[in-house]
mmCIF file of C-alpha atoms and ligand atoms in Angstrom:
data_model
loop_
_atom_site.group_PDB
_atom_site.id
_atom_site.type_symbol
_atom_site.label_atom_id
_atom_site.label_comp_id
_atom_site.label_asym_id
_atom_site.label_seq_id
_atom_site.Cartn_x
_atom_site.Cartn_y
_atom_site.Cartn_z
ATOM 1 C CA UNK F 141 116.543 93.372 137.852
ATOM 2 C CA UNK F 142 112.902 93.518 138.890
ATOM 3 C CA UNK F 143 110.719 90.804 137.392
ATOM 4 C CA UNK F 144 107.835 91.991 135.223
ATOM 5 C CA UNK F 145 105.079 93.086 135.571
ATOM 6 C CA UNK F 146 106.129 96.475 136.882
ATOM 7 C CA UNK F 147 103.085 97.654 138.797
ATOM 8 C CA UNK F 148 101.691 101.056 139.867
ATOM 9 C CA UNK F 149 103.888 102.609 142.540
ATOM 10 C CA UNK F 150 107.044 101.676 140.587
ATOM 11 C CA UNK F 151 109.273 104.270 138.913
ATOM 12 C CA UNK F 152 109.580 104.784 135.161
ATOM 13 C CA UNK F 153 112.709 106.424 133.726
ATOM 14 C CA UNK F 154 112.477 108.346 130.447
ATOM 15 C CA UNK F 155 115.487 109.385 128.378
ATOM 16 C CA UNK F 156 114.566 112.601 126.589
ATOM 17 C CA UNK F 157 112.334 115.365 127.883
ATOM 18 C CA UNK F 158 110.100 116.638 125.074
ATOM 19 C CA UNK F 159 106.364 116.494 124.548
ATOM 20 C CA UNK F 160 106.286 112.719 124.069
ATOM 21 C CA UNK F 161 107.783 112.306 127.544
ATOM 22 C CA UNK F 162 105.306 114.852 128.892
ATOM 23 C CA UNK F 163 102.304 112.938 127.570
ATOM 24 C CA UNK F 164 103.755 109.642 128.851
ATOM 25 C CA UNK F 165 104.280 111.297 132.256
ATOM 26 C CA UNK F 166 100.637 112.376 132.378
ATOM 27 C CA UNK F 167 99.491 108.784 131.868
ATOM 28 C CA UNK F 168 102.058 107.447 134.339
ATOM 29 C CA UNK F 169 100.855 109.864 137.017
ATOM 30 C CA UNK F 170 97.208 108.956 136.348
ATOM 31 C CA UNK F 171 98.053 105.282 136.770
ATOM 32 C CA UNK F 172 99.952 105.786 140.016
ATOM 33 C CA UNK F 173 103.551 105.445 138.791
ATOM 34 C CA UNK F 174 106.486 107.672 139.617
ATOM 35 C CA UNK F 175 108.239 109.031 136.553
ATOM 36 C CA UNK F 176 111.678 110.568 136.163
ATOM 37 C CA UNK F 177 113.100 112.233 133.077
ATOM 38 C CA UNK F 178 116.743 112.503 131.978
ATOM 39 C CA UNK F 179 118.123 114.967 129.418
ATOM 40 C CA UNK F 180 120.736 117.755 129.152
ATOM 41 C CA UNK F 181 118.048 120.437 129.541
ATOM 42 C CA UNK F 182 116.125 122.086 132.384
ATOM 43 C CA UNK F 183 112.463 123.052 132.821
ATOM 44 C CA UNK F 184 111.547 120.792 129.920
ATOM 45 C CA UNK F 185 108.089 119.765 128.663
ATOM 46 C CA UNK F 186 108.478 116.360 130.388
ATOM 47 C CA UNK F 187 110.394 117.711 133.383
ATOM 48 C CA UNK F 188 107.499 120.043 134.267
ATOM 49 C CA UNK F 189 105.233 117.005 134.796
ATOM 50 C CA UNK F 190 107.670 114.346 136.044
ATOM 51 C CA UNK F 191 108.428 113.639 139.716
ATOM 52 C CA UNK F 192 112.059 114.514 139.087
ATOM 53 C CA UNK F 193 114.050 115.999 136.211
ATOM 54 C CA UNK F 194 117.635 114.729 135.941
ATOM 55 C CA UNK F 195 119.801 117.169 134.004
ATOM 56 C CA UNK F 196 122.983 115.627 132.596
ATOM 57 C CA UNK F 197 124.609 114.789 129.275
ATOM 58 C CA UNK F 198 123.539 111.560 127.579
ATOM 59 C CA UNK F 199 127.237 110.616 127.477
ATOM 60 C CA UNK F 200 127.668 110.998 131.276
ATOM 61 C CA UNK F 201 127.743 107.328 132.307
ATOM 62 C CA UNK F 202 128.015 108.147 136.048
ATOM 63 C CA UNK F 203 124.864 110.250 135.888
ATOM 64 C CA UNK F 204 123.125 107.553 133.804
ATOM 65 C CA UNK F 205 124.028 104.939 136.429
ATOM 66 C CA UNK F 206 122.642 107.175 139.185
ATOM 67 C CA UNK F 207 119.426 107.592 137.171
ATOM 68 C CA UNK F 208 119.156 103.847 136.538
ATOM 69 C CA UNK F 209 119.388 103.154 140.310
ATOM 70 C CA UNK F 210 116.255 105.224 140.917
ATOM 71 C CA UNK F 211 113.969 103.525 138.404
ATOM 72 C CA UNK F 212 112.449 100.098 137.659
ATOM 73 C CA UNK F 213 112.443 100.373 133.857
ATOM 74 C CA UNK F 214 113.864 102.811 131.306
ATOM 75 C CA UNK F 215 112.383 103.920 128.011
ATOM 76 C CA UNK F 216 113.074 106.831 125.680
ATOM 77 C CA UNK F 217 110.995 109.460 123.959
ATOM 78 C CA UNK F 218 113.670 110.953 121.700
ATOM 79 C CA UNK F 219 115.385 109.128 118.875
ATOM 80 C CA UNK F 220 118.801 110.738 118.774
ATOM 81 C CA UNK F 221 120.073 109.446 122.103
ATOM 82 C CA UNK F 222 123.602 108.041 121.789
ATOM 83 C CA UNK F 223 123.342 104.307 122.405
ATOM 84 C CA UNK F 224 126.966 103.515 123.400
ATOM 85 C CA UNK F 225 126.707 105.121 126.905
ATOM 86 C CA UNK F 226 123.600 103.002 127.548
ATOM 87 C CA UNK F 227 125.901 99.957 127.787
ATOM 88 C CA UNK F 228 126.847 101.271 131.254
ATOM 89 C CA UNK F 229 123.306 100.585 132.501
ATOM 90 C CA UNK F 230 122.238 97.641 130.342
ATOM 91 C CA UNK F 231 121.567 94.576 132.474
ATOM 92 C CA UNK F 232 121.027 96.697 135.631
ATOM 93 C CA UNK F 233 117.542 97.780 134.703
ATOM 94 C CA UNK F 234 115.317 96.770 131.762
ATOM 95 C CA UNK F 235 115.624 99.211 128.839
ATOM 96 C CA UNK F 236 112.712 99.025 126.396
ATOM 97 C CA UNK F 237 112.784 99.120 123.427
ATOM 98 C CA UNK F 238 116.168 97.437 123.107
ATOM 99 C CA UNK F 239 118.777 100.165 122.291
ATOM 100 C CA UNK F 240 119.740 98.116 119.204
ATOM 101 C CA UNK F 241 116.353 99.047 117.709
ATOM 102 C CA UNK F 242 117.021 102.692 118.525
ATOM 103 C CA UNK F 243 120.432 102.360 116.854
ATOM 104 C CA UNK F 244 118.826 101.049 113.654
ATOM 105 C CA UNK F 245 116.096 103.699 113.593
ATOM 106 C CA UNK F 246 118.526 106.582 114.228
ATOM 107 C CA UNK F 247 120.019 106.289 110.801
ATOM 108 C CA UNK F 248 118.066 106.108 107.545
ATOM 109 C CA UNK F 249 120.674 103.977 105.829
ATOM 110 C CA UNK F 250 120.767 101.398 108.652
ATOM 111 C CA UNK F 251 116.970 101.420 108.872
ATOM 112 C CA UNK F 252 116.365 100.944 105.147
ATOM 113 C CA UNK F 253 119.123 98.356 104.831
ATOM 114 C CA UNK F 254 117.593 96.413 107.744
ATOM 115 C CA UNK F 255 114.063 96.603 106.331
ATOM 116 C CA UNK F 256 115.085 95.701 102.772
ATOM 117 C CA UNK F 257 117.260 92.844 104.098
ATOM 118 C CA UNK F 258 114.263 91.372 105.936
ATOM 119 C CA UNK F 259 112.074 91.647 102.833
ATOM 120 C CA UNK F 260 109.923 94.622 103.911
ATOM 121 C CA UNK F 261 108.871 97.037 101.126
ATOM 122 C CA UNK F 262 110.894 100.267 101.284
ATOM 123 C CA UNK F 263 111.362 103.296 99.057
ATOM 124 C CA UNK F 264 114.218 102.484 96.623
ATOM 125 C CA UNK F 265 117.411 104.089 97.979
ATOM 126 C CA UNK F 266 121.093 104.460 97.180
ATOM 127 C CA UNK F 267 123.766 105.182 99.859
ATOM 128 C CA UNK F 268 126.187 108.045 99.171
ATOM 129 C CA UNK F 269 129.234 108.960 101.239
ATOM 130 C CA UNK F 270 131.436 110.632 98.628
ATOM 131 C CA UNK F 271 131.287 112.629 95.400
ATOM 132 C CA UNK F 272 132.049 109.518 93.378
ATOM 133 C CA UNK F 273 129.204 107.583 95.107
ATOM 134 C CA UNK F 274 126.946 110.484 94.216
ATOM 135 C CA UNK F 275 127.932 110.358 90.551
ATOM 136 C CA UNK F 276 127.384 106.593 90.449
ATOM 137 C CA UNK F 277 124.075 106.828 92.321
ATOM 138 C CA UNK F 278 122.717 109.566 90.077
ATOM 139 C CA UNK F 279 123.544 107.475 87.015
ATOM 140 C CA UNK F 280 121.350 104.666 88.393
ATOM 141 C CA UNK F 281 118.316 106.630 89.624
ATOM 142 C CA UNK F 282 115.508 108.454 87.849
ATOM 143 C CA UNK F 283 114.630 112.055 88.746
ATOM 144 C CA UNK F 284 113.096 113.577 90.739
ATOM 145 C CA UNK F 285 115.012 112.298 93.761
ATOM 146 C CA UNK F 286 115.094 113.158 97.432
ATOM 147 C CA UNK F 287 118.495 113.533 99.035
ATOM 148 C CA UNK F 288 118.411 112.896 102.799
ATOM 149 C CA UNK F 289 121.094 112.883 105.489
ATOM 150 C CA UNK F 290 121.542 109.356 106.812
ATOM 151 C CA UNK F 291 121.591 110.418 110.465
ATOM 152 C CA UNK F 292 119.879 112.989 112.681
ATOM 153 C CA UNK F 293 117.109 113.879 110.253
ATOM 154 C CA UNK F 294 113.534 114.538 111.309
ATOM 155 C CA UNK F 295 110.621 116.724 110.210
ATOM 156 C CA UNK F 296 112.210 117.177 106.797
ATOM 157 C CA UNK F 297 115.467 118.543 108.248
ATOM 158 C CA UNK F 298 118.503 117.587 106.168
ATOM 159 C CA UNK F 299 116.554 116.706 103.040
ATOM 160 C CA UNK F 300 116.115 118.214 99.600
ATOM 161 C CA UNK F 301 114.151 117.290 96.484
ATOM 162 C CA UNK F 302 116.399 117.424 93.444
ATOM 163 C CA UNK F 303 115.534 117.369 89.752
ATOM 164 C CA UNK F 304 118.982 117.228 88.158
ATOM 165 C CA UNK F 305 122.592 116.153 88.795
ATOM 166 C CA UNK F 306 123.550 119.772 89.315
ATOM 167 C CA UNK F 307 120.880 120.275 92.007
ATOM 168 C CA UNK F 308 121.969 117.022 93.676
ATOM 169 C CA UNK F 309 125.585 118.186 93.782
ATOM 170 C CA UNK F 310 124.618 121.528 95.299
ATOM 171 C CA UNK F 311 122.442 119.783 97.925
ATOM 172 C CA UNK F 312 125.244 117.304 98.758
ATOM 173 C CA UNK F 313 127.764 120.157 99.202
ATOM 174 C CA UNK F 314 125.288 122.062 101.393
ATOM 175 C CA UNK F 315 125.193 119.043 103.722
ATOM 176 C CA UNK F 316 128.992 119.310 104.179
ATOM 177 C CA UNK F 317 129.640 115.952 102.560
ATOM 178 C CA UNK F 318 127.764 114.105 105.364
ATOM 179 C CA UNK F 319 126.640 110.578 104.380
ATOM 180 C CA UNK F 320 123.298 110.790 102.610
ATOM 181 C CA UNK F 321 120.892 108.526 100.818
ATOM 182 C CA UNK F 322 119.359 109.136 97.445
ATOM 183 C CA UNK F 323 115.732 108.151 97.428
ATOM 184 C CA UNK F 324 113.260 107.904 94.601
ATOM 185 C CA UNK F 325 110.692 110.706 94.945
ATOM 186 C CA UNK F 326 107.450 108.810 95.500
ATOM 187 C CA UNK F 327 104.304 109.947 93.788
ATOM 188 C CA UNK F 328 101.960 108.856 96.565
ATOM 189 C CA UNK F 329 98.150 108.948 96.893
ATOM 190 C CA UNK F 330 98.451 109.365 100.616
ATOM 191 C CA UNK F 331 100.611 108.828 103.666
ATOM 192 C CA UNK F 332 99.516 106.943 106.743
ATOM 193 C CA UNK F 333 100.955 105.420 109.871
ATOM 194 C CA UNK F 334 100.299 102.268 111.824
ATOM 195 C CA UNK F 335 101.102 102.505 115.512
ATOM 196 C CA UNK F 336 101.698 99.165 117.180
ATOM 197 C CA UNK F 337 102.649 98.040 120.684
ATOM 198 C CA UNK F 338 104.239 94.799 121.902
ATOM 199 C CA UNK F 339 104.974 93.655 125.448
ATOM 200 C CA UNK F 340 107.775 91.300 126.589
ATOM 201 C CA UNK F 341 105.275 88.407 126.619
ATOM 202 C CA UNK F 342 104.870 88.849 122.830
ATOM 203 C CA UNK F 343 101.331 90.278 122.813
ATOM 204 C CA UNK F 344 100.876 92.695 119.868
ATOM 205 C CA UNK F 345 98.149 95.282 119.272
ATOM 206 C CA UNK F 346 97.855 98.110 116.780
ATOM 207 C CA UNK F 347 95.539 100.973 115.905
ATOM 208 C CA UNK F 348 93.696 101.253 112.574
ATOM 209 C CA UNK F 349 95.782 103.240 110.045
ATOM 210 C CA UNK F 350 95.976 106.980 110.712
ATOM 211 C CA UNK F 351 96.121 109.206 107.617
ATOM 212 C CA UNK F 352 98.774 111.916 107.677
ATOM 213 C CA UNK F 353 98.915 115.202 105.787
ATOM 214 C CA UNK F 354 102.268 117.019 105.768
ATOM 215 C CA UNK F 355 103.192 120.644 105.079
ATOM 216 C CA UNK F 356 106.829 121.417 104.251
ATOM 217 C CA UNK F 357 107.789 117.836 105.303
ATOM 218 C CA UNK F 358 106.304 118.376 108.793
ATOM 219 C CA UNK F 359 103.172 116.563 109.957
ATOM 220 C CA UNK F 360 100.269 119.010 109.800
ATOM 221 C CA UNK F 361 97.033 117.040 110.243
ATOM 222 C CA UNK F 362 96.219 113.415 111.147
ATOM 223 C CA UNK F 363 92.878 111.716 110.582
ATOM 224 C CA UNK F 364 91.557 108.529 112.120
ATOM 225 C CA UNK F 365 90.483 106.193 110.817
ATOM 226 C CA UNK F 366 92.464 107.018 107.673
ATOM 227 C CA UNK F 367 90.607 107.074 104.351
ATOM 228 C CA UNK F 368 92.367 103.934 103.198
ATOM 229 C CA UNK F 369 91.055 100.911 101.247
ATOM 230 C CA UNK F 370 90.390 97.905 103.508
ATOM 231 C CA UNK F 371 92.805 95.599 101.675
ATOM 232 C CA UNK F 372 95.609 98.161 102.069
ATOM 233 C CA UNK F 373 94.830 98.455 105.788
ATOM 234 C CA UNK F 374 95.019 94.652 106.026
ATOM 235 C CA UNK F 375 98.395 94.554 104.247
ATOM 236 C CA UNK F 376 99.717 97.276 106.555
ATOM 237 C CA UNK F 377 98.464 95.377 109.598
ATOM 238 C CA UNK F 378 100.335 92.234 108.469
ATOM 239 C CA UNK F 379 103.525 94.235 107.912
ATOM 240 C CA UNK F 380 103.194 95.855 111.347
ATOM 241 C CA UNK F 381 102.788 92.514 113.123
ATOM 242 C CA UNK F 382 105.687 90.904 111.246
ATOM 243 C CA UNK F 383 107.917 93.882 111.921
ATOM 244 C CA UNK F 384 107.146 93.885 115.663
ATOM 245 C CA UNK F 385 108.177 90.236 115.790
ATOM 246 C CA UNK F 386 111.227 90.612 113.548
ATOM 247 C CA UNK F 387 112.517 93.450 115.746
ATOM 248 C CA UNK F 388 111.518 91.629 118.953
ATOM 249 C CA UNK F 389 110.114 95.027 119.807
ATOM 250 C CA UNK F 390 108.973 95.907 123.312
ATOM 251 C CA UNK F 391 107.220 99.266 123.440
ATOM 252 C CA UNK F 392 105.472 101.348 120.798
ATOM 253 C CA UNK F 393 106.560 101.450 117.162
ATOM 254 C CA UNK F 394 105.196 103.811 114.517
ATOM 255 C CA UNK F 395 105.501 102.681 110.898
ATOM 256 C CA UNK F 396 105.051 105.461 108.348
ATOM 257 C CA UNK F 397 103.779 104.275 104.975
ATOM 258 C CA UNK F 398 103.372 105.729 101.497
ATOM 259 C CA UNK F 399 100.488 104.392 99.400
ATOM 260 C CA UNK F 400 101.701 104.944 95.849
ATOM 261 C CA UNK F 401 99.450 106.114 93.020
ATOM 262 C CA UNK F 402 99.685 102.602 91.553
ATOM 263 C CA UNK F 403 98.439 101.059 94.799
ATOM 264 C CA UNK F 404 101.681 99.763 96.372
ATOM 265 C CA UNK F 405 102.656 100.083 100.017
ATOM 266 C CA UNK F 406 106.134 101.324 100.898
ATOM 267 C CA UNK F 407 107.598 101.933 104.348
ATOM 268 C CA UNK F 408 109.012 105.462 104.586
ATOM 269 C CA UNK F 409 110.243 105.478 108.153
ATOM 270 C CA UNK F 410 110.106 103.830 111.588
ATOM 271 C CA UNK F 411 109.894 105.538 114.969
ATOM 272 C CA UNK F 412 110.413 103.188 117.952
ATOM 273 C CA UNK F 413 108.304 105.331 120.273
ATOM 274 C CA UNK F 414 104.913 107.082 120.333
ATOM 275 C CA UNK F 415 104.473 109.324 117.313
ATOM 276 C CA UNK F 416 102.947 112.703 116.529
ATOM 277 C CA UNK F 417 100.336 111.008 114.325
ATOM 278 C CA UNK F 418 99.147 109.020 117.357
ATOM 279 C CA UNK F 419 98.412 112.024 119.573
ATOM 280 C CA UNK F 420 94.734 111.785 118.658
ATOM 281 C CA UNK F 421 94.597 108.402 120.432
ATOM 282 C CA UNK F 422 94.563 110.355 123.738
ATOM 283 C CA UNK F 423 90.942 111.385 123.180
ATOM 284 C CA UNK F 424 89.896 109.103 120.329
ATOM 285 C CA UNK F 425 90.988 105.617 121.404
ATOM 286 C CA UNK F 426 90.089 103.446 124.385
ATOM 287 C CA UNK F 427 93.823 103.294 125.211
ATOM 288 C CA UNK F 428 96.186 106.078 124.158
ATOM 289 C CA UNK F 429 99.560 105.368 122.528
ATOM 290 C CA UNK F 430 101.215 106.644 125.734
ATOM 291 C CA UNK F 431 99.304 104.206 127.916
ATOM 292 C CA UNK F 432 100.267 101.424 125.474
ATOM 293 C CA UNK F 433 103.922 102.465 125.837
ATOM 294 C CA UNK F 434 103.628 102.335 129.634
ATOM 295 C CA UNK F 435 101.806 98.995 129.586
ATOM 296 C CA UNK F 436 104.277 97.470 127.103
ATOM 297 C CA UNK F 437 107.464 98.468 128.933
ATOM 298 C CA UNK F 438 105.971 97.422 132.290
ATOM 299 C CA UNK F 439 105.016 93.982 130.962
ATOM 300 C CA UNK F 440 101.310 94.605 131.526
ATOM 301 C CA UNK F 441 98.510 93.356 129.259
ATOM 302 C CA UNK F 442 98.025 95.835 126.403
ATOM 303 C CA UNK F 443 94.901 97.988 126.177
ATOM 304 C CA UNK F 444 92.159 98.070 123.531
ATOM 305 C CA UNK F 445 93.067 100.098 120.412
ATOM 306 C CA UNK F 446 89.482 100.754 119.238
ATOM 307 C CA UNK F 447 88.599 104.309 118.289
ATOM 308 C CA UNK F 448 85.582 105.664 120.178
ATOM 309 C CA UNK F 449 84.801 108.020 117.287
ATOM 310 C CA UNK F 450 86.471 109.362 114.125
ATOM 311 C CA UNK F 451 89.028 112.053 115.000
ATOM 312 C CA UNK F 452 91.347 114.722 113.616
ATOM 313 C CA UNK F 453 94.512 116.252 115.050
ATOM 314 C CA UNK F 454 96.235 119.462 113.924
ATOM 315 C CA UNK F 455 99.709 120.517 115.014
ATOM 316 C CA UNK F 456 100.366 123.983 116.432
ATOM 317 C CA UNK F 457 103.762 125.153 115.206
ATOM 318 C CA UNK F 458 105.714 128.120 116.530
ATOM 319 C CA UNK F 459 104.771 130.085 113.384
ATOM 320 C CA UNK F 460 101.375 130.712 114.999
ATOM 321 C CA UNK F 461 103.095 132.969 117.552
ATOM 322 C CA UNK F 462 104.614 135.161 114.820
ATOM 323 C CA UNK F 463 102.332 138.127 115.599
ATOM 324 C CA UNK F 464 102.016 137.507 119.333
ATOM 325 C CA UNK F 465 99.955 135.144 121.434
ATOM 326 C CA UNK F 466 97.400 133.088 119.443
ATOM 327 C CA UNK F 467 93.707 133.898 119.992
ATOM 328 C CA UNK F 468 93.058 131.186 122.607
ATOM 329 C CA UNK F 469 89.602 132.477 123.519
ATOM 330 C CA UNK F 470 88.482 132.064 119.881
ATOM 331 C CA UNK F 471 89.744 128.478 119.860
ATOM 332 C CA UNK F 472 88.133 127.662 123.188
ATOM 333 C CA UNK F 473 84.783 128.692 121.722
ATOM 334 C CA UNK F 474 84.878 125.371 119.797
ATOM 335 C CA UNK F 475 83.268 123.120 122.419
ATOM 336 C CA UNK F 476 84.378 119.856 120.787
ATOM 337 C CA UNK F 477 88.083 120.751 120.351
ATOM 338 C CA UNK F 478 90.762 119.802 122.884
ATOM 339 C CA UNK F 479 93.897 121.908 123.327
ATOM 340 C CA UNK F 480 97.319 120.462 124.226
ATOM 341 C CA UNK F 481 100.265 122.789 124.875
ATOM 342 C CA UNK F 482 103.707 121.389 125.603
ATOM 343 C CA UNK F 483 105.079 124.029 128.004
ATOM 344 C CA UNK F 484 107.788 125.302 125.643
ATOM 345 C CA UNK F 485 108.834 128.845 126.555
ATOM 346 C CA UNK F 486 110.089 129.874 123.119
ATOM 347 C CA UNK F 487 108.032 129.666 119.953
ATOM 348 C CA UNK F 488 110.184 129.264 116.842
ATOM 349 C CA UNK F 489 109.040 128.731 113.256
ATOM 350 C CA UNK F 490 108.524 124.997 112.652
ATOM 351 C CA UNK F 491 108.773 124.121 116.384
ATOM 352 C CA UNK F 492 105.984 121.860 117.649
ATOM 353 C CA UNK F 493 104.357 123.863 120.468
ATOM 354 C CA UNK F 494 101.150 121.890 120.881
ATOM 355 C CA UNK F 495 98.258 120.258 119.054
ATOM 356 C CA UNK F 496 94.461 120.200 118.804
ATOM 357 C CA UNK F 497 92.205 117.163 118.646
ATOM 358 C CA UNK F 498 88.544 116.834 117.822
ATOM 359 C CA UNK F 499 86.154 113.891 117.618
ATOM 360 C CA UNK F 500 83.141 113.721 115.340
ATOM 361 C CA UNK F 501 80.619 111.280 113.874
ATOM 362 C CA UNK F 502 82.589 111.178 110.627
ATOM 363 C CA UNK F 503 86.190 111.891 109.695
ATOM 364 C CA UNK F 504 85.350 114.577 107.104
ATOM 365 C CA UNK F 505 83.548 116.676 109.740
ATOM 366 C CA UNK F 506 86.436 116.190 112.172
ATOM 367 C CA UNK F 507 88.862 117.307 109.427
ATOM 368 C CA UNK F 508 86.824 120.439 108.699
ATOM 369 C CA UNK F 509 86.382 121.356 112.378
ATOM 370 C CA UNK F 510 90.051 121.009 113.215
ATOM 371 C CA UNK F 511 91.044 123.292 110.337
ATOM 372 C CA UNK F 512 88.477 125.912 111.355
ATOM 373 C CA UNK F 513 89.559 125.740 114.984
ATOM 374 C CA UNK F 514 93.217 126.210 114.124
ATOM 375 C CA UNK F 515 92.429 129.079 111.753
ATOM 376 C CA UNK F 516 90.532 130.795 114.573
ATOM 377 C CA UNK F 517 93.803 130.973 116.518
ATOM 378 C CA UNK F 518 95.151 133.362 113.901
ATOM 379 C CA UNK F 519 92.393 135.910 114.570
ATOM 380 C CA UNK F 520 93.544 138.993 116.491
ATOM 381 C CA UNK F 521 93.421 138.191 120.193
ATOM 382 C CA UNK F 522 90.966 140.150 122.353
ATOM 383 C CA UNK F 523 92.867 142.734 124.435
ATOM 384 C CA UNK F 524 92.876 142.213 128.175
ATOM 385 C CA UNK F 525 91.397 145.273 129.878
HETATM 386 P P1 LIG N 106 110.813 111.949 106.449
HETATM 387 O O1 LIG N 106 111.571 112.861 107.384
HETATM 388 O O2 LIG N 106 111.695 111.061 105.657
HETATM 389 O O3 LIG N 106 109.703 111.199 107.142
HETATM 390 O O4 LIG N 106 110.092 112.911 105.421
HETATM 391 C C1 LIG N 106 109.106 113.839 105.822
HETATM 392 C C2 LIG N 106 108.050 113.934 104.721
HETATM 393 O O5 LIG N 106 108.668 114.330 103.472
HETATM 394 C C3 LIG N 106 107.351 112.630 104.405
HETATM 395 O O6 LIG N 106 106.323 112.339 105.326
HETATM 396 C C4 LIG N 106 106.837 112.921 102.989
HETATM 397 O O7 LIG N 106 105.705 113.761 103.030
HETATM 398 C C5 LIG N 106 107.996 113.674 102.381
HETATM 399 N N1 LIG N 106 108.927 112.695 101.752
HETATM 400 C C6 LIG N 106 109.988 112.109 102.332
HETATM 401 N N2 LIG N 106 110.591 111.235 101.502
HETATM 402 C C7 LIG N 106 109.897 111.264 100.349
HETATM 403 C C8 LIG N 106 110.017 110.568 99.115
HETATM 404 N N3 LIG N 106 111.000 109.682 98.865
HETATM 405 N N4 LIG N 106 109.100 110.839 98.151
HETATM 406 C C9 LIG N 106 108.099 111.738 98.363
HETATM 407 N N5 LIG N 106 107.951 112.436 99.504
HETATM 408 C C10 LIG N 106 108.831 112.210 100.506
#
């Protein structure tokens, strides 16, 4: 195993090949690293940028061992990677964050049980793996509730808001009896995330809270700095630092919070990797979340998290392609807006195809500009002559 720090010229291995790997690869290339991606797919968002794209199943331990021989450190950009096959390469090459953290974060029940057990504030939840659990759980909880699959849920997939026992039963049946959790529906003022990084030496940094606005359970717009009271930001900062230490985290961790209408902070979810809400750090912060990930896993000093200017980010979902190609020339007429596209060939409703970022002197102006810029994409495109 190579001693840290892992310096430019070394090779980074990424498990997963989506847009988070792509944006990490861009930073790695800028900083003079080689970067290889591993996933079951070909011509992927990350693979298009990486030095080499390994295509094999996550369960293929021979292929994983071959991949591990080529790289100096391994990280991941996708949460649902099976952790058992990783045992075949553990100890041969550093894997950051520790796959045990990935294992916890992959499953809402494990994650919430871990957080509650360590005294962190979480949304009240009740585990359900059978009809009788459901009956007992419903008797103990107040409506409305949110029913969520314990595993493999993201962007609101596998979750339903229910207002009665009958609705809960229908939702449970629709999920084929998979283990779920019942969660109190939280009446929140706003949602925000704190993105933190920690290196193996124990140095911790984090960005100011980023405010998040969702549509249909999918992140729609992020604003930085979030419009959050200072004392709440301070509480969130303390939680983030304690959590990084409790997890012995190495890498980037995103903590998604609800601020309730009565002023309490609750953790909704963890993501042990860069997060969609942190994409605006590419233009808005001195060090982007992807550079922090690279620095953390390579055992380098972490970069400054200061924002240069207030910023807003808007996601571009596949729905925008419903009537053909979006009106790019209208968008590009906004001189202060930056376009990111992830190289995905097929646009599907709800699929994250790219995002826009803008900086401004104040967050309200950035918010307004980003909405106008995205709306302009819906205008009929000019025909090519
Ligand atoms: P999740 O996949 O759990 O992060 O949920 C996606 C989004 O659904 C969250 O960011 C919230 O906007 C909403 N949501 C999830 N759980 C709850 C809850 N218990 N109460 C209210 N809204 C929720």
